[in-house]
Tab-separated table of C-alpha atoms and ligand atoms in Angstrom:
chain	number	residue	atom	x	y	z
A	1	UNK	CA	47.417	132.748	65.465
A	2	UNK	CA	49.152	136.063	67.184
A	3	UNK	CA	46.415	138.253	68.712
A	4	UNK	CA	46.995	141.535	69.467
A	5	UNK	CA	46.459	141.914	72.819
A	6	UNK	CA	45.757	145.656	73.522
A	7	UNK	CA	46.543	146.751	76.920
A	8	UNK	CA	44.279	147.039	79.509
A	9	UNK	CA	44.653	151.183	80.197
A	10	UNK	CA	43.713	152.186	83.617
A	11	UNK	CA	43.984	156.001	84.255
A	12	UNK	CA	43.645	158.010	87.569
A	13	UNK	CA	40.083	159.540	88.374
A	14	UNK	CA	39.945	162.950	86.292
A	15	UNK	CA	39.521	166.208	87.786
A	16	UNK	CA	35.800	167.245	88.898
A	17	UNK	CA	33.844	168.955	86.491
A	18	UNK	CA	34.090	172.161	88.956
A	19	UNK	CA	37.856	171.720	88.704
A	20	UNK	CA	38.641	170.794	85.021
A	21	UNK	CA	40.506	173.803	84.705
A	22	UNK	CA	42.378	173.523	87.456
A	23	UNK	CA	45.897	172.740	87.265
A	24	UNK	CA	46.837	171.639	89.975
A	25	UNK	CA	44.534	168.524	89.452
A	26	UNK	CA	46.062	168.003	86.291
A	27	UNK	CA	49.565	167.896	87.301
A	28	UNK	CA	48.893	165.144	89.353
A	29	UNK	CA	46.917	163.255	86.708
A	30	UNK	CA	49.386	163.564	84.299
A	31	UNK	CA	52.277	162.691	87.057
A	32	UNK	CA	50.007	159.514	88.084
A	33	UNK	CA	48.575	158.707	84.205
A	34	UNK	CA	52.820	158.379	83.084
A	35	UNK	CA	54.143	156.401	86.476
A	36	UNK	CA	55.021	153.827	84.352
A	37	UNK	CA	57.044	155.536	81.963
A	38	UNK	CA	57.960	159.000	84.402
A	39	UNK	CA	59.807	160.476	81.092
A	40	UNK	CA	56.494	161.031	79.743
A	41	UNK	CA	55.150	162.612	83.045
A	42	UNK	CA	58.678	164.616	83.202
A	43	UNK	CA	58.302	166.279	79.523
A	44	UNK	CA	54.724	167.115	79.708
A	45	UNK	CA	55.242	168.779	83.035
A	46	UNK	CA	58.634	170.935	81.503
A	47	UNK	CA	56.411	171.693	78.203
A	48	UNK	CA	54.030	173.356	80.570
A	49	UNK	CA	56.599	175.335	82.703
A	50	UNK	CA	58.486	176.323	79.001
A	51	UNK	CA	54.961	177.623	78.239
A	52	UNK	CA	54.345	179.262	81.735
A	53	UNK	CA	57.758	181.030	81.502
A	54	UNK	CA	56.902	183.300	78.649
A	55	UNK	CA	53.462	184.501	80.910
A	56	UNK	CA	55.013	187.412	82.634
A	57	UNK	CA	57.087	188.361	79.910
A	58	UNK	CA	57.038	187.355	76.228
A	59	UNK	CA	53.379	186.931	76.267
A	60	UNK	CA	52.595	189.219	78.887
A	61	UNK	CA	50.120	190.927	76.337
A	62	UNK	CA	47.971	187.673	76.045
A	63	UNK	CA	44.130	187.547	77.887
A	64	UNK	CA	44.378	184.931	81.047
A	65	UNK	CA	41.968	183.503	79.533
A	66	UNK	CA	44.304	182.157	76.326
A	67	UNK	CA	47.429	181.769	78.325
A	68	UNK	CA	45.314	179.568	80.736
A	69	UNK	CA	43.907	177.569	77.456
A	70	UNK	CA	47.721	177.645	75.938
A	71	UNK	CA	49.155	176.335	79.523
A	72	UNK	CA	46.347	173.288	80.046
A	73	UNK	CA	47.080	171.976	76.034
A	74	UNK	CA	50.981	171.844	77.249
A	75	UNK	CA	50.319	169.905	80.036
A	76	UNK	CA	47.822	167.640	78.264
A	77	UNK	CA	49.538	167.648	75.190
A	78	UNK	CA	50.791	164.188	75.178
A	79	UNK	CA	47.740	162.449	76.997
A	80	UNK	CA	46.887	160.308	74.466
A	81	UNK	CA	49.982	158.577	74.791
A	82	UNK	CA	49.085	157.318	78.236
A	83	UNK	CA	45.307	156.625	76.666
A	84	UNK	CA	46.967	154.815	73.722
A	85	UNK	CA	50.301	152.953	74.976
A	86	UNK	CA	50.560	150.870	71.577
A	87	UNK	CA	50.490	153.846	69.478
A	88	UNK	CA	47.570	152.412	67.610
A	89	UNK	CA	46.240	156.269	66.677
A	90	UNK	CA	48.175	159.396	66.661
A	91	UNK	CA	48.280	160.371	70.076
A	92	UNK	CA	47.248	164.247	69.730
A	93	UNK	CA	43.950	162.817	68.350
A	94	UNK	CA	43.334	160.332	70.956
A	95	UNK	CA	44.065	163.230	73.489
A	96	UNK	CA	41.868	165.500	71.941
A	97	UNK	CA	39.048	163.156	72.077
A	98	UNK	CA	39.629	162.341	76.198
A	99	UNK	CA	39.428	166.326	76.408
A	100	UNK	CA	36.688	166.938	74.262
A	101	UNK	CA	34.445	164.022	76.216
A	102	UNK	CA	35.446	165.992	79.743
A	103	UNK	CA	34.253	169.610	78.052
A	104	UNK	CA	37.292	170.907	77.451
A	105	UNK	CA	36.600	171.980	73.858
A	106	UNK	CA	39.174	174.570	73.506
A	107	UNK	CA	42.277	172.483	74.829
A	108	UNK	CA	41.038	169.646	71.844
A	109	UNK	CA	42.214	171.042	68.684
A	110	UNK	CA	45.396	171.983	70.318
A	111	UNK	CA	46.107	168.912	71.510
A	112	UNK	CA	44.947	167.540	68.506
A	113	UNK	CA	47.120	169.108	65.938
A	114	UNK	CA	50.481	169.487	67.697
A	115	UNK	CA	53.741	169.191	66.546
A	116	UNK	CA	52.310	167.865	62.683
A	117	UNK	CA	49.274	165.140	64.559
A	118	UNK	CA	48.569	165.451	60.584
A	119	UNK	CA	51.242	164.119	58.856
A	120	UNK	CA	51.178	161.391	60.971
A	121	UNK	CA	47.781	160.276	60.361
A	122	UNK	CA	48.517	160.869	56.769
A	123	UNK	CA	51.609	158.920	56.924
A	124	UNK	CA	49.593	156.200	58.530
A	125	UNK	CA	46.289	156.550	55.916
A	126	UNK	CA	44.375	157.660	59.242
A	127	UNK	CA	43.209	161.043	58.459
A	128	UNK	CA	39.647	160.094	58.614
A	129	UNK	CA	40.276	160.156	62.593
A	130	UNK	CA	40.969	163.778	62.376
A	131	UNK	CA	37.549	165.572	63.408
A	132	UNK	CA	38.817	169.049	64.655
A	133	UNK	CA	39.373	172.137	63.372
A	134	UNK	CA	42.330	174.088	63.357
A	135	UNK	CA	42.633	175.954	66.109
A	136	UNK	CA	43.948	179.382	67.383
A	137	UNK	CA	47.352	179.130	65.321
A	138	UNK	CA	49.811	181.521	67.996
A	139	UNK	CA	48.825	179.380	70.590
A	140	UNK	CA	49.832	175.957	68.481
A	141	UNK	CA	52.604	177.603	67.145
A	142	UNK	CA	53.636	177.901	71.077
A	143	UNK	CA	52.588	174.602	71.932
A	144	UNK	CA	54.712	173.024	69.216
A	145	UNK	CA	57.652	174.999	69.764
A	146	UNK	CA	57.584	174.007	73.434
A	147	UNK	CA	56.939	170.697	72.602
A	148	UNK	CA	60.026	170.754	70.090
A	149	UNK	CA	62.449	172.511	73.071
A	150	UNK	CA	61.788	169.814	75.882
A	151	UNK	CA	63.087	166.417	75.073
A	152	UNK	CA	62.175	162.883	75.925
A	153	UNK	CA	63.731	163.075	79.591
A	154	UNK	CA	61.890	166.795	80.415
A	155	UNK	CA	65.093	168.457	79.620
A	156	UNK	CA	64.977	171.906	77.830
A	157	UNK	CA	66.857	171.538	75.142
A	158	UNK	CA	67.544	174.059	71.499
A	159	UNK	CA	66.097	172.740	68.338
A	160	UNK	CA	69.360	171.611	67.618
A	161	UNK	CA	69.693	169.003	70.050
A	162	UNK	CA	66.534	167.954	69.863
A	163	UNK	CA	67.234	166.855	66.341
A	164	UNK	CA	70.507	165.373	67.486
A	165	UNK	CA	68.705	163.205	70.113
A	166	UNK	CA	65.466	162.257	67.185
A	167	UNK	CA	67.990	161.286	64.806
A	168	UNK	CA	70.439	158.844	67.502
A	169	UNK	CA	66.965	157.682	68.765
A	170	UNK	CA	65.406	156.851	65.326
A	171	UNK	CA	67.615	157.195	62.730
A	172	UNK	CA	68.149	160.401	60.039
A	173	UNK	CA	66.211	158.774	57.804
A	174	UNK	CA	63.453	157.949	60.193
A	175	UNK	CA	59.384	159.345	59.881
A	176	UNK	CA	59.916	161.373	62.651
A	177	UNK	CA	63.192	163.058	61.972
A	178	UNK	CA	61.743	163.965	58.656
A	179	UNK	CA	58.604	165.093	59.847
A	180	UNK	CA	60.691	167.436	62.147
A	181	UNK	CA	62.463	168.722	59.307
A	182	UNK	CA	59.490	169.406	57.850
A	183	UNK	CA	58.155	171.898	60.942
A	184	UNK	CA	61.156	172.960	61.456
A	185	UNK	CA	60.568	176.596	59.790
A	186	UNK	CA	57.526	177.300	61.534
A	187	UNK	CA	59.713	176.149	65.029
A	188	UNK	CA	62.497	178.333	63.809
A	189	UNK	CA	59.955	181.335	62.954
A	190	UNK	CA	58.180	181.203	66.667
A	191	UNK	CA	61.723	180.900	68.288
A	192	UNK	CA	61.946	184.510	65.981
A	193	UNK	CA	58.504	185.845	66.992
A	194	UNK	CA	59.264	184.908	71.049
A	195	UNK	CA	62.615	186.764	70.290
A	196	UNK	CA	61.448	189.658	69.531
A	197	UNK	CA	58.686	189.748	72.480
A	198	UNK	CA	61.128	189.268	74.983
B	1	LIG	FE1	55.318	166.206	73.581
């Protein structure tokens, strides 16, 4: 009989409760968490600096506070991943739940819902496992768009290419190039909103 063997995950230490929000201590979590696969490490790390980039000028108006919550959720975004290496949940819930057991209760929902965590678990009959609410929806609006602008490999990319590189990975008629049809308005409508910021 085949038994799915799930593998055993081992993570680096995380960050000290006094320096959860620190992150510096992050990037080398996420850097250490994705050494196996370092094009994980790589687009989490670029999702973060696409994010920082607009902090001086397209969302200069923002608190600290929220750009500092908006630039931890890109960074952490894709956690779960590491957490979940057979893809056994979707990953944004899996991530939330790491962040939410460490305190970090406004990252969670972010991290949760990005880039359409919900039509995944729909797709997969796993809604159930969705136990945040929706949160701030600028800052996931940034987060996805960032997340939809850095590819695979950590290069920034337009929404274009991304969509090139979804459909030669997986296919046009693939899950995942329809589900990025399917956000691609509300991609195209912050790459408007950042436009006119700038
Ligand atoms: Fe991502």
């Amino acid at each position: 009989m085949a038994v799915l063997l799930t593998p055993v995950v081992t993570l680096p230490v995380v960050p000290a409760a006094s320096r959860r929000r620190d992150l510096s201590c992050w990037l080398a979590f996420v850097q250490e968490a994705f050494a196996n696969v370092p094009g994980r490490g790589w687009h989490s790390r670029v999702v973060w600096q696409r994010v920082a980039g607009w902090r001086s000028r397209e969302l200069s108006s923002f608190e600290p506070s929220r750009m500092a919550t908006l630039e931890l959720a890109a960074l952490l975004h894709d956690i779960g991943r590491a957490l979940d290496p057979l893809d056994l949940s979707p990953h944004g819930f899996v991530g939330a739940q790491f962040l939410d057991d460490l305190g970090l209760t406004d990252i969670a929902p972010l991290v949760a819902h990005h880039s359409g965590a919900r039509l995944d678990a729909a797709a997969r009959g796993l809604e159930h496992l969705d136990r945040w609410e929706s949160a701030d929806p600028e800052l996931q609006a940034l987060l996805d768009y960032a997340d939809r602008t850095v590819n695979s490999r950590g290069q920034m990319v337009t929404l274009a290419q991304r969509r090139e590189e979804l459909v030669a990975r997986c296919g046009e008629d693939s899950a995942k190039t329809a589900r990025f049809d399917l956000l691609l308005p509300d991609a195209l409508r912050t790459e408007a909103w950042l436009a006119t910021l700038s």
